[in-house]
Amino acid sequence: MHEAAMRPGDDVILSVQDLAVHFPIGGSLLGHGQRLLRAVDGVDLELKRGECLGLVGESGCGKSTVALSLLGLLTPTRGRIVMDGQPVSGKQSGDRKALARIVQMVFQDPYASLNPRQTVRRTLEDPLRLHGVTARSEIEGRLEAMLKHVGLRPEQAGRYPHEFSGGQRQRIGIARALILNPKIVICDEPVSALDVSIRAQIINLLLELKETLGLSYIMISHDLGVVEHMSDRVAVMYLGRIVETGGWREIFERPAHPYTRTLIAAIPDPLRRAPLATTKGELPNPLNPPDGCAFAPRCRHAEAVCQRAPVPSLETRPDGHAVRCWRADDIAGEAFADAALT
């Protein structure tokens, strides 16, 4: 599954360059005394056709802000987004309806993301009508096919959301995201609100749809177990920046950034016989980020250069593995098994 999406020659369907999203906080009406919340601050990403890119990090690191920018629901402060050859941001960006036919989202909460007053039929028909599909036969055909794709029966189309279980509601949410035949699907914590017994079903459904329909995924999650199972490549975010990217195997077996190592060490593993390594402190206040490397105050590898020098750049190695860390070479030489455990 992982190797299939990484064939040489696969082209890029999404390119994100120097994406920044800043929000002014407080101050007067004229802007005096305002502070700047740098929710996303210089993110570069690429998504290839047919692959799943995992975007991981703690809550508040900027993952959802990136997603809303890709959907055209937030205007970036700076940067460039090109999706399937179409600029998403800037003066040359296309209209919102055209973008909706390229990218859609599966939301985290299947209970809150569906209109309780609309039947499944109405939920799936409305996007089609909005985008110019008016022939009753075509609407019926696409609706029936999509319900079957997600494991629901066409006769269930007349029911309301409260008549379905949580897993079934998420299947409806997936059907709604796919009804316009998008090329990219952003999955924002798609299984975190579901019972553990249902999560594997939804994950397997998403993987099956990816192969069947030729989709490209961005999987946003703080659950690295889900990301490891689904992703071809992984990008790790910390305080608005990408700190490490690479193939799933490199990230999970040979992580080079101390923050990535901490995240992976925290994955529950009943076979561990030693306590997991912990990170000092909490995520810094994004309104008042620390000098130098933002992770330095919590990093056991930090030295004076990490706290005083400018923010390190994201350095890409010959194998495509990229790391934002002054001490990446030293840390890479340390066995991960020893680094992950105290």
XYZ file of C-alpha atoms in Angstrom:
342
model
C 0.000 0.000 0.000
C 2.746 2.462 0.940
C 5.027 1.789 -2.033
C 2.211 1.944 -4.606
C 1.834 5.689 -4.385
C 5.552 6.439 -4.624
C 6.274 5.260 -8.182
C 8.939 7.327 -9.963
C 7.385 9.814 -12.344
C 4.254 10.449 -10.337
C 3.415 14.140 -10.749
C 2.565 16.704 -8.114
C -1.126 17.550 -7.726
C -0.643 20.034 -4.866
C 2.202 22.461 -4.264
C 2.370 24.741 -1.218
C 5.170 27.296 -1.028
C 5.968 29.521 1.981
C 2.377 29.428 3.278
C 1.753 31.801 6.176
C -1.503 32.621 7.958
C -1.290 35.355 10.596
C -4.129 36.702 12.735
C -4.018 40.135 14.442
C -5.086 39.824 18.074
C -6.348 42.630 20.323
C -5.375 46.277 20.019
C -7.404 49.332 19.032
C -9.586 49.810 15.953
C -6.633 51.526 14.274
C -4.411 48.562 14.972
C -2.376 50.062 17.803
C -1.189 47.514 20.342
C -2.100 44.534 18.187
C -0.186 41.301 18.520
C 0.255 38.795 15.739
C -0.731 35.146 16.037
C 1.407 33.238 13.533
C -0.830 30.185 13.173
C 1.109 29.022 10.107
C 4.489 30.550 9.349
C 6.251 29.416 6.192
C 4.965 25.938 5.291
C 6.135 24.092 2.168
C 4.315 20.922 1.116
C 3.885 18.716 -1.931
C 1.260 16.063 -2.579
C 1.693 13.585 -5.433
C -1.171 12.047 -7.349
C -2.435 8.895 -5.687
C -0.534 9.271 -2.428
C -1.545 9.965 1.171
C 0.398 12.664 3.010
C 0.077 12.534 6.782
C 0.156 15.926 8.538
C 0.776 15.446 12.240
C 1.435 17.461 15.376
C -0.070 18.526 18.677
C -3.336 20.457 18.852
C -2.693 24.110 18.056
C 0.301 23.502 15.776
C -1.521 24.822 12.665
C -2.704 21.647 10.893
C -6.348 22.715 10.528
C -5.326 26.229 9.483
C -3.329 24.699 6.627
C -6.395 22.659 5.648
C -8.723 25.666 5.623
C -6.218 27.551 3.467
C -6.107 24.668 0.972
C -9.904 24.696 0.810
C -9.904 28.426 0.052
C -11.731 29.201 3.315
C -8.845 31.242 4.739
C -6.847 33.880 2.876
C -3.111 33.331 3.425
C -0.979 36.196 4.657
C 1.635 35.131 2.130
C 2.609 32.129 0.092
C 1.428 30.266 -2.972
C -0.903 27.278 -3.320
C -1.278 25.509 -6.673
C -3.753 22.621 -6.872
C -4.018 20.504 -10.014
C -2.464 23.403 -11.932
C -4.907 25.968 -10.504
C -3.722 28.740 -8.164
C -5.753 28.667 -4.946
C -4.371 31.867 -3.458
C -3.423 35.226 -4.900
C -4.801 37.349 -7.730
C -4.843 34.474 -10.223
C -6.818 32.110 -7.987
C -9.887 30.465 -9.465
C -13.442 30.641 -8.157
C -14.570 28.730 -5.087
C -16.914 26.422 -7.025
C -14.127 25.307 -9.343
C -11.905 24.612 -6.330
C -14.662 22.513 -4.717
C -14.500 20.152 -7.683
C -10.812 19.560 -6.955
C -10.639 19.331 -3.162
C -13.099 18.334 -0.449
C -12.890 17.577 3.271
C -14.015 14.776 5.555
C -14.624 16.353 8.952
C -13.780 15.068 12.401
C -17.223 14.969 14.006
C -19.870 13.032 12.045
C -22.528 14.237 14.476
C -21.858 17.961 13.965
C -20.925 17.962 10.276
C -24.318 16.778 8.951
C -27.467 18.897 8.854
C -29.992 17.105 11.119
C -32.887 18.504 9.069
C -31.695 17.093 5.764
C -32.058 13.534 4.556
C -29.076 11.713 3.128
C -30.575 12.244 -0.318
C -30.748 16.006 0.153
C -27.244 16.075 1.631
C -25.816 14.423 -1.485
C -28.080 16.046 -4.077
C -27.485 19.672 -3.060
C -23.787 19.751 -4.098
C -24.645 18.188 -7.453
C -27.371 20.723 -8.192
C -25.150 23.596 -7.067
C -22.539 22.474 -9.580
C -24.927 22.192 -12.507
C -26.021 18.549 -12.404
C -29.785 18.806 -12.920
C -30.832 15.673 -14.822
C -32.791 13.462 -12.436
C -31.371 10.255 -13.941
C -27.766 11.411 -13.477
C -28.402 12.576 -9.918
C -30.031 9.268 -9.013
C -27.271 7.293 -10.649
C -24.459 9.145 -8.914
C -26.239 9.086 -5.556
C -26.852 5.345 -5.707
C -23.306 4.594 -6.829
C -21.786 6.741 -4.090
C -23.863 5.165 -1.320
C -22.723 1.747 -2.490
C -19.093 2.966 -2.579
C -19.224 3.888 1.120
C -21.065 0.759 2.225
C -24.619 2.104 2.543
C -27.788 0.954 0.784
C -29.568 3.232 -1.716
C -32.862 2.757 0.160
C -31.283 4.479 3.180
C -31.167 7.771 1.255
C -34.518 8.890 2.674
C -33.357 8.711 6.287
C -32.110 11.526 8.546
C -28.716 11.605 10.335
C -30.176 10.701 13.758
C -31.277 7.357 12.310
C -27.663 6.280 11.743
C -24.795 5.210 14.003
C -21.607 7.260 14.289
C -19.749 5.076 11.810
C -22.619 5.281 9.323
C -22.746 9.057 9.686
C -19.053 9.257 8.863
C -19.729 7.147 5.771
C -22.352 9.731 4.780
C -19.784 12.485 5.359
C -17.324 10.648 3.134
C -20.015 10.228 0.451
C -20.743 13.950 0.572
C -17.041 14.752 0.160
C -16.752 12.441 -2.852
C -20.035 13.150 -4.668
C -18.411 15.854 -6.852
C -15.557 13.494 -7.839
C -12.747 15.570 -6.285
C -9.126 14.676 -6.863
C -7.906 15.597 -3.373
C -9.586 14.770 -0.059
C -8.463 16.349 3.215
C -9.280 14.057 6.137
C -9.298 16.080 9.372
C -9.112 13.567 12.238
C -11.708 11.382 10.453
C -11.846 8.616 13.085
C -11.024 10.362 16.366
C -14.712 10.846 17.301
C -15.628 7.221 16.576
C -15.677 4.144 18.795
C -12.475 2.130 18.673
C -14.371 -0.812 17.170
C -15.493 1.333 14.206
C -12.217 3.137 13.469
C -10.612 0.292 11.548
C -13.679 0.006 9.302
C -13.518 3.688 8.327
C -9.750 3.598 7.815
C -10.058 0.575 5.540
C -12.919 2.255 3.665
C -10.808 5.368 3.057
C -7.907 3.246 1.788
C -10.210 1.273 -0.510
C -11.781 4.461 -1.934
C -8.326 5.957 -2.478
C -7.353 3.032 -4.693
C -10.741 2.600 -6.396
C -11.286 6.273 -7.246
C -7.648 7.341 -7.687
C -7.761 9.884 -4.866
C -4.956 11.828 -3.191
C -5.274 12.311 0.581
C -4.000 14.710 3.181
C -4.505 12.907 6.488
C -4.513 15.368 9.405
C -4.185 13.651 12.755
C -2.500 13.603 16.125
C -2.912 9.810 16.163
C 0.333 8.529 14.689
C -0.988 4.976 14.637
C -3.583 6.024 12.045
C -1.022 8.056 10.101
C 1.476 5.191 10.021
C -1.175 2.832 8.662
C -2.477 5.171 5.945
C 0.328 7.469 4.839
C 2.948 7.207 2.127
C 4.757 10.302 3.372
C 4.543 12.264 6.623
C 5.013 15.942 7.480
C 5.434 16.870 11.156
C 4.289 20.338 12.291
C 5.308 22.237 15.393
C 4.121 25.751 16.228
C 3.182 26.697 12.661
C 6.180 25.201 10.875
C 7.105 21.891 9.282
C 9.975 20.412 11.308
C 10.410 17.105 9.460
C 9.144 15.402 6.298
C 9.903 12.080 4.708
C 8.609 8.697 3.656
C 6.550 6.923 6.324
C 9.312 4.374 6.947
C 12.005 7.026 7.421
C 9.796 9.023 9.783
C 8.682 6.095 11.927
C 11.883 4.070 11.932
C 14.576 6.762 11.623
C 13.095 10.058 12.895
C 15.709 12.815 12.912
C 13.934 15.641 14.761
C 13.648 15.364 18.560
C 9.985 16.413 18.440
C 9.169 13.641 15.953
C 10.968 11.159 18.185
C 8.885 12.245 21.152
C 5.621 11.867 19.198
C 6.523 8.385 17.974
C 7.748 7.265 21.403
C 4.334 8.207 22.777
C 2.486 5.725 20.533
C 1.025 3.108 22.909
C 3.033 -0.102 22.693
C 2.246 -2.972 25.066
C 5.633 -4.552 24.321
C 7.616 -1.670 25.802
C 9.289 -2.622 29.050
C 10.719 0.776 29.883
C 8.910 4.077 30.474
C 8.482 6.360 27.494
C 10.516 9.500 27.080
C 8.635 12.652 27.939
C 8.860 16.205 26.661
C 9.403 19.035 29.078
C 6.737 21.702 29.447
C 3.849 22.554 27.159
C 3.448 23.966 23.656
C 4.702 27.604 23.771
C 2.277 30.498 23.429
C 2.121 31.243 19.666
C 1.621 34.931 20.512
C 4.995 34.918 22.237
C 7.131 32.190 20.645
C 10.623 31.533 22.015
C 13.728 32.821 20.256
C 15.568 30.471 17.946
C 14.150 26.979 17.559
C 10.597 26.909 18.925
C 11.098 23.402 20.315
C 14.322 24.243 22.179
C 12.681 24.955 25.587
C 11.244 21.401 25.575
C 14.130 19.578 23.899
C 16.619 17.457 25.837
C 19.132 17.872 22.978
C 19.005 21.689 22.989
C 22.230 23.685 23.241
C 22.940 27.404 23.310
C 22.890 27.659 19.517
C 19.309 26.319 19.452
C 18.017 29.140 21.635
C 20.064 32.023 20.270
C 20.479 31.366 16.553
C 17.780 32.161 13.958
C 15.146 29.557 13.191
C 16.901 26.691 11.366
C 15.876 26.066 7.788
C 14.275 22.838 6.557
C 17.280 21.019 5.100
C 16.517 18.307 2.531
C 18.827 15.296 2.352
C 19.614 13.321 -0.823
C 17.018 10.678 0.096
C 14.267 13.346 0.330
C 14.129 13.288 4.126
C 14.012 16.925 5.350
C 14.665 18.156 8.909
C 14.543 21.556 10.627
C 17.071 21.153 13.444
C 20.524 22.544 14.220
C 21.588 19.201 15.721
C 19.929 16.866 13.221
C 23.198 15.148 12.219
C 24.151 14.463 15.850
C 20.663 13.169 16.689
C 20.549 10.983 13.569
C 23.601 9.142 14.872
C 21.822 8.251 18.096
C 19.895 4.981 18.036
C 16.185 5.732 18.087
C 15.417 2.857 20.440
C 17.668 4.498 23.046
C 16.332 7.977 22.364
C 12.716 6.902 22.682
C 13.127 5.328 26.095
C 14.518 6.731 29.315
